[in-house]
Amino acid sequence: MALVDQALEKRLIRVFDILIARRWLVIAVYAVLLPAAAFLAFDIPRDTSIERMVVSTDPEVAASHRFQEIFPEHENAFLMLETAQPFSAQALIDLESVQAELDAIEGVSTISLATVWRHTHPGSGAPDADPEAIREMNAGTEFFRRQGLVGDHFLGVALSLDVSDPVARDEVLGDIDRVTGNVPGTRPSITAVRSVGKPWVDAWLERETSASTIRFFPLFGFFVVSLIYGLYRSVRALIAILISLGAAVLLGMAFAGLAGLSFSIVSSLVPLTLMVTATASLVYLHSRFVDQPPDLDLEVHRTRALANKFVAVSASVFAASVGFAALTVSNIRPIRELGIWTAGGLVLGWMVCFTLYPALQKILHTPTRRDRRIAGGWVERAAVVIPPWSYRWRWPLVISASVLAISGFISLVGFPGILPSMSLETDALAYVDPDIAVARDTRYFEEHVLGLTSAKIWVTTPPDGVLEPDFLRGLDRLCTELEGEPAVG
């Protein structure tokens, strides 16, 4: 059955006749475009940082940036030095020894119970000289425990990381890990060190997200080669499709470079998405091409096959492009860039399917089923068997599908009194392998010491109103009420 009306089909056939007649010009154009595209693709910056996930125009992000301009703040992390006797002289000696090594790392500054003692008791000597005084200072307030600086079986070290980007952060974290890795064997009072905090979690997420594309691309590439050769049993068809596929993905990557986009924690999977979509279109087109009627000239069939599938492929690609383009309304930066990048890449892949692929198909003399038996006879047999079978069992199939659809809807929105609605997972730690050390340590800290989420309230006053008694009383009342909340530490 024709998928386009006859007038449109005739116009498309004329266009494809001209394109195939000028196939070497098409190849020359791509020979110029692809090296430039490769240059742009390999120059795409990588920005997998979690903190830049929201677009800069968001009001809360803008307010945070204004706050940071006035009160600059570095990334924070935490170390738990586990010890049986936190207030022993040896534990305090080991604590300051570890701090000294950490402070020697460029970009790292530390705070601990010993740091507070030295600042509040100048001239009193080292903390280990009077451990009982340290114990008494801690016993007089819950502040140090609430800040995680001391516990029944640990001493805490708060870390401030002065790093400008994820690369610098990862270098500093590596230096910290090298220091802490030697602590249990060289400090007699410390039995273990737990590394806790957002920097380690973010580093793992960013590293694994970046590596996922590298891991899955070869796997999908093997699948594509196996699929194409298994279906068509032709090296020439395989070459034509693979070159077209590579060009589609490369041009999609170049689009990101031209648009000023970057690899983020989400968009690292865009190349794989473009590869999957282009593969589907190319297989669809080539399957129509190999199905040459016995009484039709090859060149006539070639252009008719392209014209016949033009509307179907175009509708599929452009519908997907519009869907991804709709993501540009999101305030989450990686989601917005994902939409722009994928939509543009899909359109460029569509262009490759109807320009480069027909030219390669002609130049490489890819065979049809008249020239070579192709695989996939089972597909034709399935096409004969499945429709009557599905019609015979239509009611059980429709009822089963409806039950599954309703079950999925209930799983999403919940059922009153029986099943809660599906929650939106916003805890970054939930995406981390629970068996790795940073996940175990962070969960332990979160459950036994204090939570990891921090927020700031920026209170403004009229000019010269910061020291007004009424303001101070109100601020104190606000802090007291916040501290009374069970979830606030």
PDB file of N, CA and C in Angstrom, residues 102-172:
ATOM      1  N   LEU A 102      46.379  16.757  56.022  1.00  0.00           N
ATOM      2  CA  LEU A 102      45.293  17.217  55.159  1.00  0.00           C
ATOM      3  C   LEU A 102      45.439  18.698  54.834  1.00  0.00           C
ATOM      4  N   ASP A 103      45.819  19.502  55.814  1.00  0.00           N
ATOM      5  CA  ASP A 103      45.998  20.939  55.583  1.00  0.00           C
ATOM      6  C   ASP A 103      47.144  21.226  54.620  1.00  0.00           C
ATOM      7  N   ALA A 104      48.061  20.272  54.485  1.00  0.00           N
ATOM      8  CA  ALA A 104      49.180  20.456  53.560  1.00  0.00           C
ATOM      9  C   ALA A 104      48.758  20.282  52.103  1.00  0.00           C
ATOM     10  N   ILE A 105      47.575  19.713  51.869  1.00  0.00           N
ATOM     11  CA  ILE A 105      47.062  19.549  50.507  1.00  0.00           C
ATOM     12  C   ILE A 105      46.537  20.895  50.019  1.00  0.00           C
ATOM     13  N   GLU A 106      46.962  21.306  48.845  1.00  0.00           N
ATOM     14  CA  GLU A 106      46.518  22.590  48.304  1.00  0.00           C
ATOM     15  C   GLU A 106      45.005  22.578  48.075  1.00  0.00           C
ATOM     16  N   GLY A 107      44.332  23.585  48.612  1.00  0.00           N
ATOM     17  CA  GLY A 107      42.889  23.691  48.447  1.00  0.00           C
ATOM     18  C   GLY A 107      42.089  23.064  49.561  1.00  0.00           C
ATOM     19  N   VAL A 108      42.751  22.495  50.572  1.00  0.00           N
ATOM     20  CA  VAL A 108      42.048  21.830  51.670  1.00  0.00           C
ATOM     21  C   VAL A 108      42.301  22.570  52.973  1.00  0.00           C
ATOM     22  N   SER A 109      41.248  22.834  53.716  1.00  0.00           N
ATOM     23  CA  SER A 109      41.375  23.347  55.083  1.00  0.00           C
ATOM     24  C   SER A 109      40.458  22.525  55.972  1.00  0.00           C
ATOM     25  N   THR A 110      40.854  22.343  57.228  1.00  0.00           N
ATOM     26  CA  THR A 110      40.135  21.435  58.119  1.00  0.00           C
ATOM     27  C   THR A 110      39.718  22.127  59.411  1.00  0.00           C
ATOM     28  N   ILE A 111      38.673  21.589  60.011  1.00  0.00           N
ATOM     29  CA  ILE A 111      38.201  22.038  61.324  1.00  0.00           C
ATOM     30  C   ILE A 111      37.853  20.793  62.132  1.00  0.00           C
ATOM     31  N   SER A 112      38.258  20.780  63.390  1.00  0.00           N
ATOM     32  CA  SER A 112      37.942  19.666  64.280  1.00  0.00           C
ATOM     33  C   SER A 112      37.751  20.196  65.695  1.00  0.00           C
ATOM     34  N   LEU A 113      37.513  19.292  66.621  1.00  0.00           N
ATOM     35  CA  LEU A 113      37.409  19.677  68.023  1.00  0.00           C
ATOM     36  C   LEU A 113      38.707  20.319  68.502  1.00  0.00           C
ATOM     37  N   ALA A 114      39.837  19.790  68.012  1.00  0.00           N
ATOM     38  CA  ALA A 114      41.135  20.359  68.384  1.00  0.00           C
ATOM     39  C   ALA A 114      41.291  21.777  67.841  1.00  0.00           C
ATOM     40  N   THR A 115      40.784  22.021  66.630  1.00  0.00           N
ATOM     41  CA  THR A 115      40.854  23.366  66.045  1.00  0.00           C
ATOM     42  C   THR A 115      40.076  24.361  66.905  1.00  0.00           C
ATOM     43  N   VAL A 116      38.880  23.967  67.327  1.00  0.00           N
ATOM     44  CA  VAL A 116      38.057  24.841  68.171  1.00  0.00           C
ATOM     45  C   VAL A 116      38.768  25.126  69.492  1.00  0.00           C
ATOM     46  N   TRP A 117      39.379  24.099  70.068  1.00  0.00           N
ATOM     47  CA  TRP A 117      40.105  24.288  71.335  1.00  0.00           C
ATOM     48  C   TRP A 117      41.233  25.303  71.180  1.00  0.00           C
ATOM     49  N   ARG A 118      42.012  25.175  70.145  1.00  0.00           N
ATOM     50  CA  ARG A 118      43.151  26.091  69.955  1.00  0.00           C
ATOM     51  C   ARG A 118      42.677  27.523  69.736  1.00  0.00           C
ATOM     52  N   HIS A 119      41.527  27.709  69.045  1.00  0.00           N
ATOM     53  CA  HIS A 119      41.044  29.063  68.795  1.00  0.00           C
ATOM     54  C   HIS A 119      40.367  29.675  70.015  1.00  0.00           C
ATOM     55  N   THR A 120      39.762  28.849  70.842  1.00  0.00           N
ATOM     56  CA  THR A 120      39.046  29.385  72.012  1.00  0.00           C
ATOM     57  C   THR A 120      39.893  29.392  73.276  1.00  0.00           C
ATOM     58  N   HIS A 121      41.033  28.692  73.243  1.00  0.00           N
ATOM     59  CA  HIS A 121      41.917  28.653  74.416  1.00  0.00           C
ATOM     60  C   HIS A 121      43.357  28.950  73.985  1.00  0.00           C
ATOM     61  N   PRO A 122      43.605  30.133  73.435  1.00  0.00           N
ATOM     62  CA  PRO A 122      44.981  30.444  73.013  1.00  0.00           C
ATOM     63  C   PRO A 122      45.928  30.438  74.212  1.00  0.00           C
ATOM     64  N   GLY A 123      47.095  29.886  73.995  1.00  0.00           N
ATOM     65  CA  GLY A 123      48.086  29.842  75.062  1.00  0.00           C
ATOM     66  C   GLY A 123      47.909  28.682  76.013  1.00  0.00           C
ATOM     67  N   SER A 124      46.913  27.825  75.781  1.00  0.00           N
ATOM     68  CA  SER A 124      46.672  26.697  76.696  1.00  0.00           C
ATOM     69  C   SER A 124      47.447  25.452  76.305  1.00  0.00           C
ATOM     70  N   GLY A 125      48.190  25.529  75.209  1.00  0.00           N
ATOM     71  CA  GLY A 125      48.964  24.375  74.784  1.00  0.00           C
ATOM     72  C   GLY A 125      48.169  23.460  73.874  1.00  0.00           C
ATOM     73  N   ALA A 126      48.797  22.348  73.506  1.00  0.00           N
ATOM     74  CA  ALA A 126      48.168  21.389  72.599  1.00  0.00           C
ATOM     75  C   ALA A 126      46.997  20.706  73.293  1.00  0.00           C
ATOM     76  N   PRO A 127      45.980  20.301  72.537  1.00  0.00           N
ATOM     77  CA  PRO A 127      44.828  19.633  73.148  1.00  0.00           C
ATOM     78  C   PRO A 127      45.202  18.377  73.924  1.00  0.00           C
ATOM     79  N   ASP A 128      46.197  17.636  73.435  1.00  0.00           N
ATOM     80  CA  ASP A 128      46.548  16.388  74.117  1.00  0.00           C
ATOM     81  C   ASP A 128      47.202  16.637  75.474  1.00  0.00           C
ATOM     82  N   ALA A 129      47.615  17.880  75.751  1.00  0.00           N
ATOM     83  CA  ALA A 129      48.233  18.183  77.048  1.00  0.00           C
ATOM     84  C   ALA A 129      47.207  18.146  78.180  1.00  0.00           C
ATOM     85  N   ASP A 130      45.942  18.362  77.839  1.00  0.00           N
ATOM     86  CA  ASP A 130      44.907  18.360  78.873  1.00  0.00           C
ATOM     87  C   ASP A 130      43.623  17.751  78.295  1.00  0.00           C
ATOM     88  N   PRO A 131      43.615  16.437  78.055  1.00  0.00           N
ATOM     89  CA  PRO A 131      42.434  15.796  77.458  1.00  0.00           C
ATOM     90  C   PRO A 131      41.167  15.993  78.284  1.00  0.00           C
ATOM     91  N   GLU A 132      41.317  16.071  79.611  1.00  0.00           N
ATOM     92  CA  GLU A 132      40.138  16.223  80.457  1.00  0.00           C
ATOM     93  C   GLU A 132      39.456  17.563  80.210  1.00  0.00           C
ATOM     94  N   ALA A 133      40.232  18.598  79.920  1.00  0.00           N
ATOM     95  CA  ALA A 133      39.646  19.907  79.609  1.00  0.00           C
ATOM     96  C   ALA A 133      38.857  19.846  78.298  1.00  0.00           C
ATOM     97  N   ILE A 134      39.366  19.093  77.336  1.00  0.00           N
ATOM     98  CA  ILE A 134      38.643  18.903  76.072  1.00  0.00           C
ATOM     99  C   ILE A 134      37.322  18.192  76.343  1.00  0.00           C
ATOM    100  N   ARG A 135      37.371  17.167  77.188  1.00  0.00           N
ATOM    101  CA  ARG A 135      36.156  16.431  77.515  1.00  0.00           C
ATOM    102  C   ARG A 135      35.121  17.360  78.170  1.00  0.00           C
ATOM    103  N   GLU A 136      35.582  18.199  79.082  1.00  0.00           N
ATOM    104  CA  GLU A 136      34.675  19.114  79.775  1.00  0.00           C
ATOM    105  C   GLU A 136      34.084  20.140  78.807  1.00  0.00           C
ATOM    106  N   MET A 137      34.892  20.639  77.878  1.00  0.00           N
ATOM    107  CA  MET A 137      34.381  21.588  76.886  1.00  0.00           C
ATOM    108  C   MET A 137      33.265  20.946  76.063  1.00  0.00           C
ATOM    109  N   ASN A 138      33.459  19.701  75.681  1.00  0.00           N
ATOM    110  CA  ASN A 138      32.444  18.998  74.898  1.00  0.00           C
ATOM    111  C   ASN A 138      31.203  18.701  75.731  1.00  0.00           C
ATOM    112  N   ALA A 139      31.407  18.355  77.023  1.00  0.00           N
ATOM    113  CA  ALA A 139      30.269  17.993  77.869  1.00  0.00           C
ATOM    114  C   ALA A 139      29.367  19.180  78.160  1.00  0.00           C
ATOM    115  N   GLY A 140      29.881  20.386  78.041  1.00  0.00           N
ATOM    116  CA  GLY A 140      29.092  21.564  78.376  1.00  0.00           C
ATOM    117  C   GLY A 140      28.132  21.998  77.292  1.00  0.00           C
ATOM    118  N   THR A 141      28.127  21.340  76.145  1.00  0.00           N
ATOM    119  CA  THR A 141      27.251  21.737  75.038  1.00  0.00           C
ATOM    120  C   THR A 141      27.003  20.549  74.112  1.00  0.00           C
ATOM    121  N   GLU A 142      25.875  20.597  73.407  1.00  0.00           N
ATOM    122  CA  GLU A 142      25.580  19.578  72.391  1.00  0.00           C
ATOM    123  C   GLU A 142      26.079  20.017  71.014  1.00  0.00           C
ATOM    124  N   PHE A 143      26.662  21.207  70.950  1.00  0.00           N
ATOM    125  CA  PHE A 143      27.036  21.778  69.654  1.00  0.00           C
ATOM    126  C   PHE A 143      27.985  20.869  68.882  1.00  0.00           C
ATOM    127  N   PHE A 144      29.042  20.385  69.541  1.00  0.00           N
ATOM    128  CA  PHE A 144      30.063  19.615  68.828  1.00  0.00           C
ATOM    129  C   PHE A 144      29.512  18.284  68.317  1.00  0.00           C
ATOM    130  N   ARG A 145      28.648  17.648  69.124  1.00  0.00           N
ATOM    131  CA  ARG A 145      28.030  16.409  68.657  1.00  0.00           C
ATOM    132  C   ARG A 145      27.073  16.680  67.498  1.00  0.00           C
ATOM    133  N   ARG A 146      26.319  17.769  67.604  1.00  0.00           N
ATOM    134  CA  ARG A 146      25.358  18.081  66.540  1.00  0.00           C
ATOM    135  C   ARG A 146      26.062  18.440  65.243  1.00  0.00           C
ATOM    136  N   GLN A 147      27.266  18.936  65.322  1.00  0.00           N
ATOM    137  CA  GLN A 147      28.036  19.264  64.121  1.00  0.00           C
ATOM    138  C   GLN A 147      28.868  18.086  63.633  1.00  0.00           C
ATOM    139  N   GLY A 148      28.817  16.962  64.337  1.00  0.00           N
ATOM    140  CA  GLY A 148      29.544  15.777  63.903  1.00  0.00           C
ATOM    141  C   GLY A 148      31.024  15.804  64.204  1.00  0.00           C
ATOM    142  N   LEU A 149      31.472  16.697  65.084  1.00  0.00           N
ATOM    143  CA  LEU A 149      32.902  16.791  65.382  1.00  0.00           C
ATOM    144  C   LEU A 149      33.353  15.769  66.416  1.00  0.00           C
ATOM    145  N   VAL A 150      32.411  15.161  67.115  1.00  0.00           N
ATOM    146  CA  VAL A 150      32.771  14.144  68.100  1.00  0.00           C
ATOM    147  C   VAL A 150      31.565  13.238  68.324  1.00  0.00           C
ATOM    148  N   GLY A 151      31.854  11.978  68.643  1.00  0.00           N
ATOM    149  CA  GLY A 151      30.813  11.012  68.975  1.00  0.00           C
ATOM    150  C   GLY A 151      31.348  10.034  69.990  1.00  0.00           C
ATOM    151  N   ASP A 152      30.559   9.046  70.337  1.00  0.00           N
ATOM    152  CA  ASP A 152      31.000   8.082  71.347  1.00  0.00           C
ATOM    153  C   ASP A 152      32.253   7.327  70.925  1.00  0.00           C
ATOM    154  N   HIS A 153      32.372   7.085  69.611  1.00  0.00           N
ATOM    155  CA  HIS A 153      33.506   6.285  69.148  1.00  0.00           C
ATOM    156  C   HIS A 153      34.176   6.898  67.911  1.00  0.00           C
ATOM    157  N   PHE A 154      34.129   8.200  67.777  1.00  0.00           N
ATOM    158  CA  PHE A 154      34.813   8.819  66.640  1.00  0.00           C
ATOM    159  C   PHE A 154      35.117  10.283  66.923  1.00  0.00           C
ATOM    160  N   LEU A 155      36.086  10.794  66.197  1.00  0.00           N
ATOM    161  CA  LEU A 155      36.382  12.220  66.123  1.00  0.00           C
ATOM    162  C   LEU A 155      36.165  12.654  64.678  1.00  0.00           C
ATOM    163  N   GLY A 156      35.511  13.790  64.486  1.00  0.00           N
ATOM    164  CA  GLY A 156      35.209  14.246  63.141  1.00  0.00           C
ATOM    165  C   GLY A 156      36.146  15.331  62.668  1.00  0.00           C
ATOM    166  N   VAL A 157      36.394  15.332  61.357  1.00  0.00           N
ATOM    167  CA  VAL A 157      37.183  16.387  60.717  1.00  0.00           C
ATOM    168  C   VAL A 157      36.350  16.947  59.572  1.00  0.00           C
ATOM    169  N   ALA A 158      35.946  18.208  59.676  1.00  0.00           N
ATOM    170  CA  ALA A 158      35.223  18.872  58.597  1.00  0.00           C
ATOM    171  C   ALA A 158      36.227  19.404  57.587  1.00  0.00           C
ATOM    172  N   LEU A 159      35.966  19.148  56.308  1.00  0.00           N
ATOM    173  CA  LEU A 159      36.871  19.556  55.236  1.00  0.00           C
ATOM    174  C   LEU A 159      36.219  20.639  54.390  1.00  0.00           C
ATOM    175  N   SER A 160      36.969  21.662  54.068  1.00  0.00           N
ATOM    176  CA  SER A 160      36.540  22.678  53.117  1.00  0.00           C
ATOM    177  C   SER A 160      37.442  22.571  51.897  1.00  0.00           C
ATOM    178  N   LEU A 161      36.841  22.342  50.724  1.00  0.00           N
ATOM    179  CA  LEU A 161      37.613  22.118  49.500  1.00  0.00           C
ATOM    180  C   LEU A 161      37.500  23.340  48.595  1.00  0.00           C
ATOM    181  N   ASP A 162      38.593  24.040  48.414  1.00  0.00           N
ATOM    182  CA  ASP A 162      38.627  25.217  47.545  1.00  0.00           C
ATOM    183  C   ASP A 162      38.994  24.753  46.141  1.00  0.00           C
ATOM    184  N   VAL A 163      37.982  24.306  45.391  1.00  0.00           N
ATOM    185  CA  VAL A 163      38.204  23.768  44.046  1.00  0.00           C
ATOM    186  C   VAL A 163      37.301  24.511  43.072  1.00  0.00           C
ATOM    187  N   SER A 164      37.783  24.672  41.858  1.00  0.00           N
ATOM    188  CA  SER A 164      37.057  25.479  40.881  1.00  0.00           C
ATOM    189  C   SER A 164      36.189  24.660  39.944  1.00  0.00           C
ATOM    190  N   ASP A 165      36.478  23.370  39.802  1.00  0.00           N
ATOM    191  CA  ASP A 165      35.733  22.546  38.861  1.00  0.00           C
ATOM    192  C   ASP A 165      35.842  21.081  39.274  1.00  0.00           C
ATOM    193  N   PRO A 166      35.068  20.198  38.633  1.00  0.00           N
ATOM    194  CA  PRO A 166      35.110  18.778  39.007  1.00  0.00           C
ATOM    195  C   PRO A 166      36.482  18.138  38.857  1.00  0.00           C
ATOM    196  N   VAL A 167      37.264  18.567  37.869  1.00  0.00           N
ATOM    197  CA  VAL A 167      38.595  17.975  37.685  1.00  0.00           C
ATOM    198  C   VAL A 167      39.480  18.289  38.886  1.00  0.00           C
ATOM    199  N   ALA A 168      39.491  19.558  39.303  1.00  0.00           N
ATOM    200  CA  ALA A 168      40.284  19.947  40.477  1.00  0.00           C
ATOM    201  C   ALA A 168      39.775  19.247  41.727  1.00  0.00           C
ATOM    202  N   ARG A 169      38.463  19.130  41.832  1.00  0.00           N
ATOM    203  CA  ARG A 169      37.892  18.427  42.990  1.00  0.00           C
ATOM    204  C   ARG A 169      38.365  16.980  43.051  1.00  0.00           C
ATOM    205  N   ASP A 170      38.337  16.294  41.904  1.00  0.00           N
ATOM    206  CA  ASP A 170      38.747  14.888  41.889  1.00  0.00           C
ATOM    207  C   ASP A 170      40.219  14.731  42.255  1.00  0.00           C
ATOM    208  N   GLU A 171      41.057  15.679  41.828  1.00  0.00           N
ATOM    209  CA  GLU A 171      42.474  15.625  42.197  1.00  0.00           C
ATOM    210  C   GLU A 171      42.648  15.781  43.709  1.00  0.00           C
ATOM    211  N   VAL A 172      41.909  16.719  44.299  1.00  0.00           N
ATOM    212  CA  VAL A 172      41.998  16.934  45.745  1.00  0.00           C
ATOM    213  C   VAL A 172      41.476  15.714  46.499  1.00  0.00           C
TER     214      VAL A 172
END
